[in-house]
Amino acid sequence: MADSVVDSDVECGINEGDYVVLKRGDVYKSVQVEKSKKIIFEKQWIFLNAAIGELYGSTFEVDTGGKLNIRKPRNTEDDATEAKEAGQDNRHIMDDGKSQKLTRDDIESLKEQGMKGQEIIQQLINNSTTFRDKTEFAQEKYIKKKKKKYESNITILKPTSRILARMYHGREPGKVCHLRYDTLAQMLTLGNIHAGSKIIVFETCAGLVLGSVMERMGGHGSVIQMYPGGGPVRAGMESFGFPSHFHDTLHEFPLCKVNALLSGTLNVDEKETDSANNGQSEEQPAAPSSGSSESQSMEGSTDSAEAKKLEERLKLREQKAQEKRVKMEEKRKRLAAAAALLEGRNADGLVIASRFHPCSLLLGLLKFVAPSRPFVVYCQYREPLIECYTKLREQGGAINLKLTDSWLRHYQVLPNRTHPVLLMSGGGGYLLSGITVSADAATSGAPRKTGEPAAKRIKLD
Amino acid sequence: MSFVEYSDLIQEGDVVIIFLGHDSMMPIKVESGAQTQTRYGAIRHSTDLIGRRFGSKVTCSKGGWVYVLHPTPELWTVNLPHRTQILYTTDIANITLMLDLKPGSVVCESGTGSGSLSHAILRTIAPNGHLHTVEFHAQRAEKAAQEFTDHKVGHLVTVRNQDVCKDGFGVVGVADAVFLDIPSPWEAIMHAKKAFKRRGGRLCSFSPCIEQVQRTCESLLDHGFEEICTLEVLQRVHDVRSVTLTLPDFGPEEGGTVTKLTSDPAPVEVPPTANPSYSSVTCKTTTPPREMAGHTGYLTFATKPRV
């Protein structure tokens, strides 16, 4: 209960430093609110100063030169056009390219005068010779099109999985391996992601999948992000703007140490050699620097100012080394914490969505998952998942394997004009999901396969 | 065991899912002394289940074996006793994402039906959210309430037996999200509007027919809802298999060493077994199901703006 109270307070107003999502029509952009920072959105420069203190979900009109934001009270009546006059069909409408009496220059000068979008649209309608002859539906379509172009209303939203997943898919599908939002939805559900569980995530989707998993866990339980290369990518996760206690539940573990962890050689590595390395790296830069400064100070001892400078530089260097040491120690602690979480091999789920070949990832990381837990692997292509499926079938340890994809179709629903939207996404990637089971302890896989029960199963199929 | 919290060992009173093989499962309630018959023989709860780890293999009396699985809303959906037509996981997944559900969300739902979606909602909003679900059929409402208690999620849900179109959800100003799966959702939009928090939230209506969608959208527009969006999601399950294609025989070639080199698909060519005069190629592929669910329902989403 306390949580939800805090939650509602936080959601009330837009604060400086908040991660928000700008929305114009169907276009989204995620930004952090900063005073006097220029942001480009939909070919417009904007400042978010005026948004600070306003409520989430508010709509703003971007004003011309100053690029300041004015709050626009919500009034539904502003669409009402005066006398309704419309044609029946288009048999007399000719395309002579001269129906609009305003020239491009006229429109530009209207804009420069600072005329509001709505007024420009009215001007366009008044100066269109064919508008009155158009059917009611065509008029509506015309206005809608012009609105999209000249009215620049921006709504500021609180980020959610839904919004960010749609944003990434719309703007930068390459960054999220073309993971479509309905596929992400399947992943979160098939993975049974919920508060209190311990989930392993491996993704190269800019942190979007990680953030979505964290949102569904609500800061309860733990998430272990396995990462390739030098460090985890989390930009997408940051865009969610989670409260700080969410970050306490997030751990990371480098993929390149998985083998060491599995073979039990990691502990020695990180506690002994790693700290030894730390010591060395501290000494190495420290030794020559102290030496050189000594000799320098001996030579130039007459110049006290220079000596002071040197001393300061030395101090700075020492401070930096200290900071580095603290960071290393922090990193080591985090690694140890993540290793401890993984070592139990009792994770409650595994979510993979990456540009890497999923097969070895799945077989390797599945070893950290407890029996009777769901796992889900995303791949943009089907063939690698076919291989995963085959290998898992051979190896055992997983049941209820399903290779799926989904189709997403949007509809335009309007009086007398309801139909599927003309353009739809061709593919949102593929998923392989399943449930882990205990590998047999004593008996090997061979008798299982040839034994009587297996024969029975074959009969079943 | 609980539908919102994993546990390792099976205890008396738990619901477990018995996995019998490809697409064949059954839910059972664990009671000491009880027995469950499967086609592989009997499972004795006291010895075969209680104290065992979820995910382990259990040998039945006839020597056959099954896996015992921890219940999840997804497994429950394919195993639950139907009292109505139900929502399946593909739609549920999209509803959950598009309604912005997360721990702490307060959700209003109607009708409860067989509780397929309800379990998924409860899983997502636990431990501090709440579900207010309304079912006008007394027996179904009672049965659902009983199930929620059995599944140890009773504290997260309130079941009300009333007509949502007439009496609403029984709560006002509390919801982050509202879900409607009723024959005439447009009659409940007014009540849905009242159920939302001041800061608004998200609404979803599920309808199989486009005429229902049409009326619902009109009503949503009339009541000031925004971002109205109708979509449909279909899931395809791909059947993974090896297929063997026979290579055509063009007869003996004359001096054909050059062409043979270029056209030889070396790694996949399989020596002919059945018919020595033909060779064949085997490849791993997937086949689409012969029949699949082509339509479940249209999902209409909307945002209730702040008051």
GROMACS .gro file of C-alpha atoms in nm, chain A residues 1 3 7-8 11-12 23 28 55-56 74 160-162 166 181-182 185-186 188-190 192-195 197 215-218 220 348 370-374 382 386 389-390 399-400 402-411 413-416 418 430 435 437-438 440 448 452-453 456-457 460-461, chain B residues 4-8 19-23 25 39-40 53-57 62-65 67-70 72-75 89-90 93-94 96-98 100-103 123-124 126-128 199 202 210 213-214 217 226-227 229-238 240 284-286 298 305-306:
model
  142
    1MET     CA    1   0.000   0.000   0.000
    3ASP     CA    2   0.434   0.169  -0.241
    7ASP     CA    3   0.385   0.579  -0.676
    8SER     CA    4   0.085   0.806  -0.721
   11GLU     CA    5   0.335   1.023  -1.107
   12CYS     CA    6   0.166   1.352  -1.043
   23LYS     CA    7   0.438   1.190  -2.813
   28TYR     CA    8   0.740   0.879  -2.962
   55LEU     CA    9   0.119   1.681  -1.481
   56TYR     CA   10   0.205   1.371  -1.679
   74ARG     CA   11  -0.816   2.011  -2.333
  160THR     CA   12   0.617   0.227  -1.976
  161SER     CA   13   0.712  -0.096  -2.156
  162ARG     CA   14   0.427  -0.043  -2.396
  166ARG     CA   15   0.648   0.089  -2.957
  181TYR     CA   16   0.606  -0.507  -2.906
  182ASP     CA   17   0.358  -0.793  -2.930
  185ALA     CA   18   0.457  -0.904  -2.465
  186GLN     CA   19   0.469  -1.279  -2.535
  188LEU     CA   20   0.717  -1.140  -2.059
  189THR     CA   21   0.412  -1.363  -2.028
  190LEU     CA   22   0.566  -1.690  -2.144
  192ASN     CA   23   0.611  -1.582  -1.619
  193ILE     CA   24   0.794  -1.264  -1.520
  194HIS     CA   25   0.658  -1.143  -1.188
  195ALA     CA   26   0.755  -0.984  -0.858
  197SER     CA   27   1.149  -1.407  -0.883
  215GLU     CA   28   0.901  -0.318  -1.474
  216ARG     CA   29   0.715  -0.648  -1.434
  217MET     CA   30   0.915  -0.729  -1.121
  218GLY     CA   31   0.836  -0.396  -0.960
  220HIS     CA   32   1.091  -0.721  -0.594
  348ASP     CA   33   1.325  -1.872  -1.183
  370ALA     CA   34   1.588  -2.433  -1.150
  371PRO     CA   35   1.363  -2.717  -1.272
  372SER     CA   36   1.001  -2.640  -1.360
  373ARG     CA   37   1.075  -2.286  -1.468
  374PRO     CA   38   0.991  -2.124  -1.800
  382ARG     CA   39   1.371  -1.885  -3.746
  386ILE     CA   40   1.516  -2.465  -3.511
  389TYR     CA   41   1.490  -2.684  -3.057
  390THR     CA   42   1.672  -2.985  -3.200
  399ILE     CA   43   0.977  -2.987  -2.217
  400ASN     CA   44   0.680  -2.813  -2.374
  402LYS     CA   45   0.725  -2.429  -2.875
  403LEU     CA   46   0.855  -2.234  -3.170
  404THR     CA   47   0.615  -1.952  -3.248
  405ASP     CA   48   0.572  -1.616  -3.410
  406SER     CA   49   0.283  -1.376  -3.409
  407TRP     CA   50   0.102  -1.155  -3.653
  408LEU     CA   51  -0.015  -0.815  -3.550
  409ARG     CA   52  -0.290  -0.638  -3.736
  410HIS     CA   53  -0.423  -0.292  -3.660
  411TYR     CA   54  -0.770  -0.175  -3.756
  413VAL     CA   55  -1.247   0.179  -3.678
  414LEU     CA   56  -1.464   0.468  -3.799
  415PRO     CA   57  -1.834   0.491  -3.883
  416ASN     CA   58  -1.877   0.320  -4.222
  418THR     CA   59  -1.381   0.015  -4.070
  430TYR     CA   60   1.041  -1.571  -3.354
  435ILE     CA   61   0.991  -2.535  -1.932
  437VAL     CA   62   1.277  -3.019  -1.587
  438SER     CA   63   1.517  -3.213  -1.369
  440ASP     CA   64   1.789  -3.756  -1.436
  448ARG     CA   65   1.504  -4.355  -2.105
  452GLU     CA   66   0.916  -4.881  -2.243
  453PRO     CA   67   0.781  -4.539  -2.143
  456LYS     CA   68   0.446  -4.543  -2.511
  457ARG     CA   69   0.499  -4.179  -2.578
  460LEU     CA   70   0.074  -4.137  -2.820
  461ASP     CA   71   0.207  -3.901  -3.080
  465VAL     CA   72   0.229  -1.564  -0.758
  466GLU     CA   73   0.530  -1.720  -0.586
  467TYR     CA   74   0.754  -2.008  -0.684
  468SER     CA   75   0.847  -2.279  -0.439
  469ASP     CA   76   1.081  -2.574  -0.479
  480PHE     CA   77   0.289  -3.329  -1.788
  481LEU     CA   78   0.207  -3.649  -1.974
  482GLY     CA   79   0.377  -3.574  -2.303
  483HIS     CA   80   0.336  -3.362  -2.609
  484ASP     CA   81   0.044  -3.124  -2.548
  486MET     CA   82  -0.132  -3.221  -1.931
  500ARG     CA   83  -0.271  -4.350  -1.884
  501TYR     CA   84   0.070  -4.450  -1.746
  514ARG     CA   85   1.082  -3.116  -0.622
  515PHE     CA   86   0.876  -2.939  -0.887
  516GLY     CA   87   1.007  -3.038  -1.229
  517SER     CA   88   1.103  -3.390  -1.129
  518LYS     CA   89   1.014  -3.708  -1.310
  523LYS     CA   90   0.258  -4.914  -1.474
  524GLY     CA   91   0.620  -4.807  -1.511
  525GLY     CA   92   0.548  -4.505  -1.727
  526TRP     CA   93   0.660  -4.163  -1.615
  528TYR     CA   94   0.681  -3.469  -1.508
  529VAL     CA   95   0.525  -3.268  -1.226
  530LEU     CA   96   0.527  -2.894  -1.294
  531HIS     CA   97   0.484  -2.585  -1.084
  533THR     CA   98   0.179  -2.087  -1.375
  534PRO     CA   99  -0.105  -1.881  -1.521
  535GLU     CA  100   0.002  -2.001  -1.867
  536LEU     CA  101  -0.017  -2.369  -1.771
  550THR     CA  102  -0.200  -1.665  -2.370
  551THR     CA  103  -0.134  -1.473  -2.694
  554ALA     CA  104   0.016  -1.124  -2.317
  555ASN     CA  105  -0.085  -0.829  -2.531
  557THR     CA  106  -0.109  -0.722  -2.006
  558LEU     CA  107   0.148  -0.513  -2.191
  559MET     CA  108  -0.097  -0.271  -2.348
  561ASP     CA  109   0.061  -0.122  -1.856
  562LEU     CA  110   0.008  -0.384  -1.585
  563LYS     CA  111   0.283  -0.425  -1.326
  564PRO     CA  112   0.319  -0.495  -0.955
  584ARG     CA  113   0.044  -1.287  -1.124
  585THR     CA  114   0.145  -0.953  -1.275
  587ALA     CA  115   0.118  -0.911  -0.706
  588PRO     CA  116   0.229  -0.852  -0.433
  589ASN     CA  117   0.062  -0.514  -0.375
  660ARG     CA  118  -0.507   1.044  -1.312
  663ARG     CA  119  -0.582   0.223  -1.971
  671ILE     CA  120  -1.651  -0.609  -3.561
  674VAL     CA  121  -1.596  -0.308  -3.180
  675GLN     CA  122  -1.769  -0.036  -3.380
  678CYS     CA  123  -1.528   0.271  -3.016
  687GLU     CA  124  -0.819   0.892  -2.614
  688GLU     CA  125  -0.566   0.691  -2.816
  690CYS     CA  126  -0.670   0.162  -3.106
  691THR     CA  127  -0.805  -0.171  -3.227
  692LEU     CA  128  -0.578  -0.462  -3.307
  693GLU     CA  129  -0.568  -0.835  -3.352
  694VAL     CA  130  -0.288  -1.076  -3.273
  695LEU     CA  131  -0.254  -1.425  -3.411
  696GLN     CA  132   0.003  -1.677  -3.303
  697ARG     CA  133   0.152  -1.939  -3.530
  698VAL     CA  134   0.310  -2.249  -3.379
  699HIS     CA  135   0.579  -2.392  -3.603
  701VAL     CA  136   0.996  -2.847  -3.620
  745LYS     CA  137   1.556  -2.933  -4.084
  746THR     CA  138   1.262  -2.703  -4.127
  747THR     CA  139   0.931  -2.611  -3.975
  759TYR     CA  140  -1.048  -0.782  -3.161
  766PRO     CA  141  -0.729   1.087  -1.963
  767ARG     CA  142  -0.682   1.265  -1.634
   0.00000   0.00000   0.00000
